[in-house]
Coordinates of C-alpha atoms in Angstrom, one line a residue:
X1 CA 76.9 130.7 58.6
X2 CA 75.5 128.5 61.3
X3 CA 73.1 125.6 62.0
X4 CA 69.8 126.4 64.0
X5 CA 67.8 124.2 66.5
X6 CA 64.3 123.9 65.5
X7 CA 61.4 123.0 68.1
X8 CA 58.2 122.2 66.9
X9 CA 54.7 121.4 68.8
X10 CA 51.6 120.2 67.5
X11 CA 48.3 121.6 69.0
X12 CA 46.1 122.1 71.0
X13 CA 47.0 118.7 72.1
X14 CA 45.3 118.7 75.3
X15 CA 42.0 120.0 74.0
X16 CA 42.0 117.8 70.8
X17 CA 42.5 114.8 73.2
X18 CA 39.9 115.5 76.0
X19 CA 37.3 116.4 73.3
X20 CA 36.3 112.9 73.3
X21 CA 33.6 111.0 74.2
X22 CA 34.4 107.2 73.0
X23 CA 37.8 105.0 73.0
X24 CA 37.9 105.5 69.3
X25 CA 37.6 109.4 70.0
X26 CA 40.3 109.4 72.0
X27 CA 42.5 106.7 70.5
X28 CA 42.3 108.1 67.2
X29 CA 43.1 111.8 68.4
X30 CA 46.3 110.5 70.0
X31 CA 47.2 108.6 66.9
X32 CA 46.3 111.5 64.6
X33 CA 48.9 113.7 66.4
X34 CA 51.5 111.3 66.6
X35 CA 50.9 110.9 62.6
X36 CA 51.3 114.5 62.0
X37 CA 54.2 115.1 64.1
X38 CA 56.1 112.2 62.6
X39 CA 55.1 113.8 59.1
X40 CA 56.6 117.2 60.3
X41 CA 59.6 115.5 61.1
X42 CA 59.9 113.7 58.0
X43 CA 59.4 116.6 56.0
X44 CA 62.1 118.6 58.0
X45 CA 64.7 115.6 57.4
X46 CA 63.9 115.1 53.7
X47 CA 63.4 118.9 52.6
X48 CA 66.2 120.2 54.5
X49 CA 68.5 117.1 55.9
X50 CA 67.6 118.2 59.1
X51 CA 69.2 116.0 62.0
X52 CA 66.2 114.5 64.0
X53 CA 66.8 114.6 67.7
X54 CA 63.2 113.9 68.6
X55 CA 62.0 111.5 67.2
X56 CA 64.5 109.3 67.5
X57 CA 63.8 106.0 66.3
X58 CA 65.3 103.0 68.0
X59 CA 67.5 100.7 65.8
X60 CA 65.7 97.6 64.4
X61 CA 62.2 99.7 65.0
X62 CA 60.0 100.5 61.8
X63 CA 59.9 104.4 61.7
X64 CA 56.3 104.1 60.6
X65 CA 54.9 102.0 63.7
X66 CA 57.7 103.8 66.3
X67 CA 56.3 105.9 68.9
X68 CA 56.1 109.8 68.4
X69 CA 55.1 112.3 70.9
X70 CA 53.6 115.8 70.0
X71 CA 57.4 117.5 69.7
X72 CA 59.9 117.7 67.2
X73 CA 63.3 118.8 67.7
X74 CA 65.9 119.0 65.0
X75 CA 69.0 120.7 64.0
X76 CA 68.5 122.8 60.9
X77 CA 72.0 122.6 59.0
X78 CA 73.9 125.5 58.0
X79 CA 72.5 127.5 55.0
X80 CA 69.1 126.0 55.9
X81 CA 66.1 128.5 56.6
X82 CA 64.4 127.6 59.9
X83 CA 61.7 129.7 59.2
X84 CA 60.8 128.1 55.8
X85 CA 61.5 124.7 57.5
X86 CA 59.2 125.6 60.2
X87 CA 56.4 126.2 57.2
X88 CA 57.1 123.5 55.5
X89 CA 56.7 121.1 58.6
X90 CA 53.0 123.0 59.1
X91 CA 52.3 122.3 55.9
X92 CA 53.1 118.7 56.0
X93 CA 51.3 118.2 59.5
X94 CA 48.2 120.1 57.7
X95 CA 48.6 117.7 54.8
X96 CA 48.3 114.5 57.3
X97 CA 45.1 116.4 58.8
X98 CA 43.8 116.3 55.1
X99 CA 44.5 112.8 54.5
X100 CA 42.4 111.6 57.8
X101 CA 39.4 114.1 56.5
X102 CA 39.6 112.4 53.2
X103 CA 39.9 108.6 55.0
X104 CA 36.9 109.4 56.8
X105 CA 34.7 110.7 54.1
X106 CA 36.1 107.8 51.6
X107 CA 35.0 105.4 54.8
X108 CA 31.5 106.7 54.5
X109 CA 31.5 106.8 50.9
X110 CA 32.1 103.0 51.1
X111 CA 30.0 101.9 53.1
X112 CA 27.1 103.7 51.9
X113 CA 26.6 105.3 54.6
X114 CA 24.6 108.9 54.5
X115 CA 25.1 110.6 57.9
X116 CA 23.7 113.9 56.6
X117 CA 27.0 116.2 56.6
X118 CA 26.0 119.9 55.4
X119 CA 28.8 120.3 52.7
X120 CA 29.1 124.0 53.3
X121 CA 29.9 123.7 56.9
X122 CA 32.5 121.0 56.2
X123 CA 34.2 122.9 53.6
X124 CA 34.5 126.2 56.1
X125 CA 35.3 124.2 59.3
X126 CA 38.1 122.2 56.8
X127 CA 39.3 125.3 55.3
X128 CA 39.9 127.0 58.9
X129 CA 42.9 126.4 61.2
X130 CA 42.2 123.3 62.5
X131 CA 45.7 122.2 63.7
X132 CA 47.7 124.6 65.4
X133 CA 51.7 124.3 64.9
X134 CA 53.8 126.0 67.1
X135 CA 57.5 126.8 66.3
X136 CA 60.9 128.4 67.6
X137 CA 64.1 128.4 66.6
X138 CA 67.8 129.7 67.3
X139 CA 71.1 129.5 66.4
X140 CA 72.9 126.5 67.6
X141 CA 75.7 127.6 69.9
X142 CA 78.7 125.5 71.3
X143 CA 76.7 124.9 74.4
X144 CA 74.1 122.7 73.4
X145 CA 72.4 123.1 76.4
X146 CA 72.0 126.8 76.6
X147 CA 70.5 126.8 73.0
X148 CA 68.1 124.1 74.1
X149 CA 67.0 125.7 76.8
X150 CA 66.5 129.0 75.3
X151 CA 64.5 127.4 72.4
X152 CA 62.4 125.5 74.9
X153 CA 61.5 129.1 76.7
X154 CA 60.5 130.7 73.2
X155 CA 58.5 127.9 72.4
X156 CA 56.8 127.9 75.8
X157 CA 56.1 131.9 75.0
X158 CA 54.9 130.9 71.3
X159 CA 52.2 128.4 72.6
X160 CA 50.4 131.0 74.8
X161 CA 50.4 133.2 71.9
X162 CA 47.1 132.1 70.3
X163 CA 46.3 133.7 66.9
X164 CA 42.7 133.5 67.8
X165 CA 41.1 132.8 63.9
X166 CA 37.5 132.8 64.4
X167 CA 36.0 129.7 63.6
X168 CA 33.3 129.5 60.9
X169 CA 29.9 130.3 62.7
X170 CA 26.4 130.1 61.5
X171 CA 23.3 131.3 63.3
X172 CA 20.7 128.7 64.9
X173 CA 23.2 125.9 64.4
X174 CA 23.8 123.5 67.3
X175 CA 27.4 123.5 69.1
X176 CA 29.3 120.3 68.7
X177 CA 28.8 117.6 71.6
X178 CA 32.4 117.0 71.7
X179 CA 33.7 120.5 71.6
X180 CA 31.7 123.8 72.0
X181 CA 34.0 125.9 70.4
X182 CA 32.6 124.8 66.7
X183 CA 29.4 123.9 65.5
X184 CA 27.6 120.6 63.9
X185 CA 28.3 119.9 60.3
X186 CA 25.6 117.6 60.7
X187 CA 21.6 118.3 59.2
X188 CA 19.3 118.9 61.5
X189 CA 16.9 116.0 60.4
X190 CA 17.8 113.3 63.0
X191 CA 15.1 111.1 62.2
X192 CA 16.0 110.8 58.2
X193 CA 19.8 110.2 58.9
X194 CA 19.3 108.1 62.5
X195 CA 19.8 104.5 60.7
X196 CA 23.1 105.4 59.2
X197 CA 24.4 107.6 61.8
X198 CA 23.9 104.6 64.2
X199 CA 26.1 102.4 61.9
X200 CA 28.5 105.0 62.1
X201 CA 28.7 105.0 65.9
X202 CA 26.5 108.6 66.0
X203 CA 24.2 108.6 69.0
X204 CA 21.0 109.8 68.3
X205 CA 21.2 113.2 69.9
X206 CA 24.8 113.9 69.1
X207 CA 26.3 117.1 67.2
X208 CA 29.5 116.5 65.8
X209 CA 31.5 119.1 64.2
X210 CA 34.3 118.2 61.5
X211 CA 37.3 116.9 63.9
X212 CA 34.3 115.0 66.0
X213 CA 33.2 113.1 62.6
X214 CA 37.1 112.1 61.7
X215 CA 37.4 111.1 65.1
X216 CA 34.7 108.9 65.5
X217 CA 35.0 107.4 62.1
X218 CA 38.9 107.1 62.9
X219 CA 40.6 103.9 61.4
X220 CA 38.0 101.4 62.6
X221 CA 36.3 100.5 65.4
X222 CA 38.2 100.5 69.0
X223 CA 37.3 98.3 72.3
X224 CA 34.7 100.2 74.3
X225 CA 35.5 101.2 77.9
X226 CA 32.8 98.3 78.9
X227 CA 34.7 95.6 76.8
X228 CA 38.1 96.8 78.8
X229 CA 36.5 96.7 82.0
X230 CA 34.3 93.4 81.9
X231 CA 37.2 91.3 80.3
X232 CA 37.5 89.3 83.7
X233 CA 34.0 88.9 84.1
X234 CA 33.6 87.8 80.8
X235 CA 36.6 85.3 80.9
X236 CA 35.1 84.0 84.1
X237 CA 31.4 83.5 82.9
X238 CA 33.0 82.0 79.9
X239 CA 34.8 79.6 81.7
X240 CA 32.5 78.6 84.6
X241 CA 29.0 79.2 82.8
X242 CA 29.7 78.4 79.0
X243 CA 26.6 77.5 78.2
X244 CA 24.8 80.8 79.4
X245 CA 27.7 82.9 78.1
X246 CA 27.2 81.2 74.5
X247 CA 23.5 82.2 74.6
X248 CA 24.7 85.7 75.7
X249 CA 27.1 86.2 72.6
X250 CA 24.6 84.6 70.1
X251 CA 22.1 87.3 71.3
X252 CA 24.6 90.3 71.3
X253 CA 25.7 88.5 67.7
X254 CA 22.1 89.2 66.7
X255 CA 22.1 92.6 68.1
X256 CA 25.2 93.8 66.4
X257 CA 23.6 92.5 63.4
X258 CA 21.0 95.3 63.9
X259 CA 23.8 98.1 64.4
X260 CA 22.6 97.9 68.2
X261 CA 26.3 97.0 69.4
X262 CA 29.5 97.6 68.0
X263 CA 32.0 95.2 67.2
X264 CA 35.7 95.4 68.2
X265 CA 38.9 94.2 66.5
X266 CA 41.4 93.5 68.9
X267 CA 42.7 89.9 68.9
X268 CA 42.9 89.7 72.7
X269 CA 39.0 90.1 72.8
X270 CA 38.3 87.4 70.5
X271 CA 36.3 85.5 73.2
X272 CA 34.0 88.2 73.0
X273 CA 34.7 90.7 70.5
X274 CA 31.9 93.4 70.9
X275 CA 31.0 96.6 73.0
X276 CA 29.8 94.6 76.4
X277 CA 27.4 97.5 77.9
X278 CA 24.6 95.2 77.3
X279 CA 26.2 93.1 80.3
X280 CA 25.3 95.6 82.5
X281 CA 21.7 95.0 83.8
X282 CA 20.4 98.9 83.6
X283 CA 21.5 99.1 79.8
X284 CA 20.0 95.8 78.9
X285 CA 16.8 96.8 80.4
X286 CA 16.5 99.9 79.0
X287 CA 16.5 98.0 75.7
X288 CA 14.3 95.5 76.7
X289 CA 11.7 98.4 77.8
X290 CA 12.3 100.3 74.5
X291 CA 13.8 103.2 76.0
X292 CA 17.2 102.7 74.0
X293 CA 18.1 105.8 71.9
X294 CA 19.8 103.4 69.1
X295 CA 16.2 101.8 68.3
X296 CA 15.5 104.8 66.4
X297 CA 15.1 104.3 62.8
X298 CA 14.5 100.5 63.3
X299 CA 11.3 99.1 62.0
X300 CA 9.2 97.4 64.1
X301 CA 9.9 93.9 63.7
X302 CA 13.7 94.8 64.6
X303 CA 12.7 96.6 67.1
X304 CA 10.8 93.5 68.8
X305 CA 13.7 91.4 68.1
X306 CA 16.1 93.7 70.1
X307 CA 14.0 93.7 73.1
X308 CA 13.6 90.1 72.9
X309 CA 17.3 89.3 72.6
X310 CA 17.4 91.9 75.5
X311 CA 14.8 89.7 77.7
X312 CA 17.2 86.8 76.6
X313 CA 20.4 88.4 78.3
X314 CA 18.6 89.2 81.4
X315 CA 17.6 86.0 81.8
X316 CA 21.0 84.4 81.4
X317 CA 22.4 86.9 83.8
X318 CA 20.3 85.7 86.4
X319 CA 21.1 82.3 85.7
X320 CA 25.0 83.3 85.8
X321 CA 24.3 84.7 89.5
X322 CA 27.1 87.2 89.3
X323 CA 26.5 90.7 88.1
X324 CA 30.0 92.3 86.5
X325 CA 31.7 94.8 88.4
X326 CA 31.1 97.8 85.9
X327 CA 34.5 99.9 86.9
X328 CA 37.7 100.5 84.9
X329 CA 40.8 101.5 85.2
X330 CA 42.9 104.3 83.5
X331 CA 46.5 104.3 84.1
X332 CA 48.9 107.4 83.8
X333 CA 52.8 107.2 83.8
X334 CA 55.4 109.5 83.7
X335 CA 59.6 109.1 84.0
X336 CA 60.9 111.1 87.2
X337 CA 63.5 113.7 86.5
X338 CA 63.5 113.5 82.9
X339 CA 63.7 117.3 82.6
X340 CA 66.4 117.3 84.4
X341 CA 68.3 114.7 82.6
X342 CA 67.2 116.3 79.4
X343 CA 69.1 119.6 81.3
X344 CA 72.3 117.5 81.5
X345 CA 72.6 116.9 78.0
X346 CA 75.7 118.8 76.7
X347 CA 75.5 117.7 73.4
X348 CA 73.1 116.9 70.5
X349 CA 74.6 113.1 70.3
X350 CA 73.8 113.0 74.4
X351 CA 70.1 114.4 73.9
X352 CA 69.6 111.8 71.0
X353 CA 70.7 108.8 73.1
X354 CA 68.5 109.5 75.8
X355 CA 65.3 110.3 73.5
X356 CA 66.5 106.8 71.6
X357 CA 65.9 105.0 75.3
X358 CA 62.9 107.0 75.8
X359 CA 61.6 105.8 72.3
X360 CA 62.4 102.0 73.2
X361 CA 60.5 102.1 76.3
X362 CA 57.8 103.7 74.6
X363 CA 57.6 101.4 71.8
X364 CA 57.7 98.3 74.0
X365 CA 55.1 99.8 76.7
X366 CA 51.8 98.4 74.6
X367 CA 52.8 95.1 74.3
X368 CA 52.8 95.4 78.3
X369 CA 49.5 96.7 78.3
X370 CA 48.2 94.1 76.1
X371 CA 49.6 91.4 78.1
X372 CA 47.3 92.9 81.1
X373 CA 44.2 92.9 78.8
X374 CA 44.3 96.3 78.5
X375 CA 44.7 99.1 75.3
X376 CA 47.5 101.4 75.4
X377 CA 45.9 104.9 74.0
X378 CA 49.3 107.2 74.0
X379 CA 53.1 106.0 74.5
X380 CA 55.4 108.6 73.7
X381 CA 58.8 109.0 75.4
X382 CA 58.3 108.5 79.0
X383 CA 54.7 109.4 79.1
X384 CA 52.0 106.5 79.0
X385 CA 48.0 106.4 79.0
X386 CA 46.2 103.5 78.6
X387 CA 42.7 101.5 79.9
X388 CA 43.0 98.3 81.8
X389 CA 40.5 95.8 83.7
X390 CA 40.9 96.9 87.3
X391 CA 42.5 93.3 88.0
X392 CA 45.3 93.9 85.7
X393 CA 46.2 97.9 86.3
X394 CA 48.5 97.2 89.3
X395 CA 50.5 94.2 87.8
X396 CA 51.1 96.6 84.5
X397 CA 51.9 99.3 86.5
X398 CA 55.0 97.1 88.0
X399 CA 55.9 95.8 84.6
X400 CA 56.1 99.2 83.2
X401 CA 58.1 100.3 86.1
X402 CA 60.6 97.5 85.7
X403 CA 60.7 98.5 82.0
X404 CA 61.5 101.8 82.6
X405 CA 64.2 100.7 84.8
X406 CA 65.8 98.7 82.4
X407 CA 65.5 100.7 79.2
X408 CA 65.8 104.3 80.7
X409 CA 67.8 103.2 84.1
X410 CA 65.3 106.0 86.0
X411 CA 62.4 105.7 87.8
X412 CA 58.8 105.7 86.7
X413 CA 55.6 107.3 88.6
X414 CA 52.2 105.9 88.1
X415 CA 48.7 107.2 88.6
X416 CA 45.6 104.9 88.5
X417 CA 42.2 106.1 88.9
X418 CA 39.3 103.6 89.2
X419 CA 36.2 104.7 87.8
X420 CA 32.6 103.7 86.9
X421 CA 32.6 103.1 83.5
X422 CA 29.8 105.1 82.8
X423 CA 31.8 108.1 84.2
X424 CA 33.0 110.7 81.2
X425 CA 36.2 109.2 80.0
X426 CA 38.6 112.0 78.8
X427 CA 37.1 114.7 81.0
X428 CA 36.7 112.9 84.0
X429 CA 38.6 109.3 83.9
X430 CA 41.9 110.7 82.1
X431 CA 41.4 113.7 84.7
X432 CA 41.5 111.4 87.9
X433 CA 44.5 109.2 86.5
X434 CA 46.5 112.4 85.7
X435 CA 45.9 113.9 88.9
X436 CA 46.5 110.5 91.0
X437 CA 50.2 110.8 89.1
X438 CA 51.1 114.6 89.1
X439 CA 49.2 115.3 92.4
X440 CA 50.5 112.0 94.4
X441 CA 52.8 110.0 92.7
X442 CA 54.9 112.5 91.1
X443 CA 55.2 114.6 94.4
X444 CA 56.6 111.3 96.0
X445 CA 58.6 110.0 93.1
X446 CA 59.4 106.4 92.1
X447 CA 55.6 105.4 93.3
X448 CA 52.2 103.9 92.7
X449 CA 49.1 106.2 93.4
X450 CA 45.7 104.7 93.3
X451 CA 42.5 106.7 93.4
X452 CA 39.1 105.0 93.8
X453 CA 36.3 106.9 92.6
X454 CA 32.8 105.4 93.5
X455 CA 29.4 107.0 92.2
X456 CA 28.9 108.4 95.4
X457 CA 31.0 109.6 98.5
X458 CA 34.5 110.5 98.6
X459 CA 37.3 108.9 96.8
X460 CA 39.8 106.7 98.5
X461 CA 43.7 106.7 97.5
X462 CA 46.9 105.3 98.3
X463 CA 50.3 106.3 97.4
X464 CA 52.7 103.6 98.0
X465 CA 56.8 103.6 97.0
X466 CA 57.6 100.9 94.6
X467 CA 60.2 99.4 96.9
X468 CA 57.2 98.9 99.3
X469 CA 56.1 96.4 96.6
X470 CA 52.4 97.5 96.0
X471 CA 51.7 94.8 93.5
X472 CA 52.3 92.0 96.1
X473 CA 50.5 94.3 98.8
X474 CA 47.3 94.3 96.8
X475 CA 47.9 90.9 95.8
X476 CA 48.3 89.9 99.4
X477 CA 44.9 91.6 100.3
X478 CA 43.2 89.8 97.8
X479 CA 44.1 86.3 98.9
X480 CA 43.1 87.3 102.5
X481 CA 39.9 88.8 101.3
X482 CA 39.3 85.6 99.1
X483 CA 39.8 83.0 101.9
X484 CA 38.0 85.1 104.4
X485 CA 40.9 85.3 106.6
X486 CA 40.2 89.0 107.5
X487 CA 36.8 90.6 108.1
X488 CA 34.9 92.2 105.3
X489 CA 34.7 95.4 107.8
X490 CA 38.0 95.6 108.7
X491 CA 39.0 98.7 106.8
X492 CA 35.9 100.4 108.3
X493 CA 36.8 100.0 111.7
X494 CA 40.4 101.1 111.0
X495 CA 38.9 104.2 109.4
X496 CA 36.9 104.7 112.4
X497 CA 39.8 104.3 114.9
X498 CA 41.9 106.6 112.9
X499 CA 39.2 109.2 112.5
X500 CA 38.6 109.3 116.5
X501 CA 42.5 109.5 117.4
X502 CA 42.8 112.5 114.7
X503 CA 44.2 115.5 116.1
X504 CA 45.3 113.9 119.4
X505 CA 49.3 113.9 119.1
X506 CA 49.6 112.1 122.3
X507 CA 47.9 108.7 120.6
X508 CA 49.8 109.2 117.7
X509 CA 52.1 106.7 118.8
X510 CA 53.2 103.5 117.3
X511 CA 53.2 101.2 120.1
X512 CA 49.6 102.5 121.3
X513 CA 48.0 102.4 117.7
X514 CA 49.4 98.8 117.5
X515 CA 47.7 98.0 120.8
X516 CA 44.3 99.4 119.8
X517 CA 44.5 97.9 116.4
X518 CA 45.7 94.4 118.2
X519 CA 42.4 95.1 120.6
X520 CA 40.1 95.4 117.7
X521 CA 41.3 92.5 115.7
X522 CA 40.7 90.3 118.7
X523 CA 36.9 91.3 118.5
X524 CA 36.8 90.6 115.0
X525 CA 35.6 87.1 113.4
X526 CA 36.2 86.7 110.0
X527 CA 34.1 84.0 108.1
X528 CA 37.1 81.5 108.4
X529 CA 36.6 81.7 112.2
X530 CA 39.4 84.1 113.7
X531 CA 42.4 85.7 112.3
X532 CA 45.6 83.8 112.5
X533 CA 48.5 85.0 114.1
X534 CA 50.3 85.4 110.7
X535 CA 47.7 87.5 109.4
X536 CA 47.5 89.5 112.3
X537 CA 50.9 90.4 112.7
X538 CA 51.1 91.4 108.8
X539 CA 48.3 93.9 109.7
X540 CA 50.2 95.3 112.7
X541 CA 53.2 95.7 110.8
X542 CA 51.3 98.2 108.6
X543 CA 50.7 100.3 111.5
X544 CA 53.2 103.2 112.2
X545 CA 51.5 106.4 112.9
X546 CA 47.9 107.5 112.0
X547 CA 48.6 108.7 108.8
X548 CA 49.7 104.9 108.2
X549 CA 46.5 103.5 109.9
X550 CA 44.3 105.4 107.4
X551 CA 46.3 104.5 104.7
X552 CA 46.3 100.7 105.4
X553 CA 42.2 101.2 105.8
X554 CA 42.3 103.0 102.2
X555 CA 44.4 100.5 101.0
X556 CA 42.1 97.4 102.0
X557 CA 39.1 99.3 100.6
X558 CA 40.9 99.7 97.3
X559 CA 41.7 96.0 97.3
X560 CA 38.2 95.1 98.2
X561 CA 37.0 96.7 95.2
X562 CA 39.7 95.1 92.8
X563 CA 38.7 91.7 94.1
X564 CA 35.2 92.4 93.0
X565 CA 36.6 93.0 89.2
X566 CA 37.6 89.5 89.2
X567 CA 35.2 86.8 88.8
X568 CA 35.1 84.5 91.5

């Protein structure tokens, strides 16, 4: 008899996480995937005495809070049936999903929220295959690396063979707003349930399937994208305009009492524990003018009170003067060459040692994100997803890179996407950050890629290796901009120069380009008077060829936008 190497993956993870509209959807999706993977691993260990390779829990870390990815890799001892083990693991994952569904219903019952669930549709979807768990196993041979490579290949093949179990359907029933593969389980009488749905975080026109409701109810309130994005403005307004800000906070508190503003529980946001969308002039005007969908279901007196509070917020925003800059950073990180490191593991012990290093990095990641006023959505192995205020994203990336080097001994590539906070979250923000990581940073390795996606115009991007100290460079540009020691239009002028010389190989010369940039700087006058020699040489030192000239322009543009995210 021989032991077996068993690999499992919970799916479809990407679709489950990306079919999210709010931060609570996204956070809970990631958490639920981790809970299912942890439950599957525990079942293998308790029922089959399996030796877990992934997940591996670092010493001194509570297993219940240790980060877990969507994969499980374990050794089933001789005499154990890997097929039975896979079936038991699948049942454990499904049990976790059922518990999450029950918790959502209990939450609604405890809060006495009748959101109008169609019980027949709910039961039909609960009985369907909401959770996919793929499994593959091979006999564990003397050469562990060969066995592991074989089981990985088998699992990859299995994952593309979907069972295509039909979803329960009904005629003339709207599809879910989050996932068009399933129908809504909400009754059609919107007006009747509008008030309770608003209190549960469901927009007036939203249709949700069972997974959508479970994700939306989740485990409580999570910070909205707007609260994360406007953190620097909130801190600055509270510091420099305390009286006006206090009035805004009191108005938001009254609106929260009318269930028009959601609360957040993270302690780091204790100075303003609310959704911050109504700090945006365009959004609060909709409320003042009675055009906010969330007003549905309110009585006439409450509607008028909400509009009065909206008018008060607009007045205090005028008093403060500086409007919030409505952009947020999405950060994705991934270790370089981890696949090669894994393939180099010759024994189970070596693979467990690598997995433990990655697990310790993932365990420490949320604290770094929190320190930088952000929220970690997912940290498993070498993979990280987080939302941050734009002024804290680059420092956070730098700290994560240093942590990875210390804990794992390798290099970390990071992609940051800066998007308007009203950009679709999972389908666009996360996609842009992932593209910055995969297309730019990973192609260079040991690098930071930043992509700025404004609501109009082409995206602006830079990719800087970590040994070029990108954090220091961004900080330097912001200090020069703050002190008005460089002209505001410098980035545009450099961009125009790069475009004029594009395609002319004879001019793609460091000496010529530096002379041209020096001439350009000689004609420019910043608000401080003139560009001093030290600053001129700093700029010229960044010019080597046409590509570097374009990159320099993009770098300054990104720094200018990050500066706008600070309260100055």
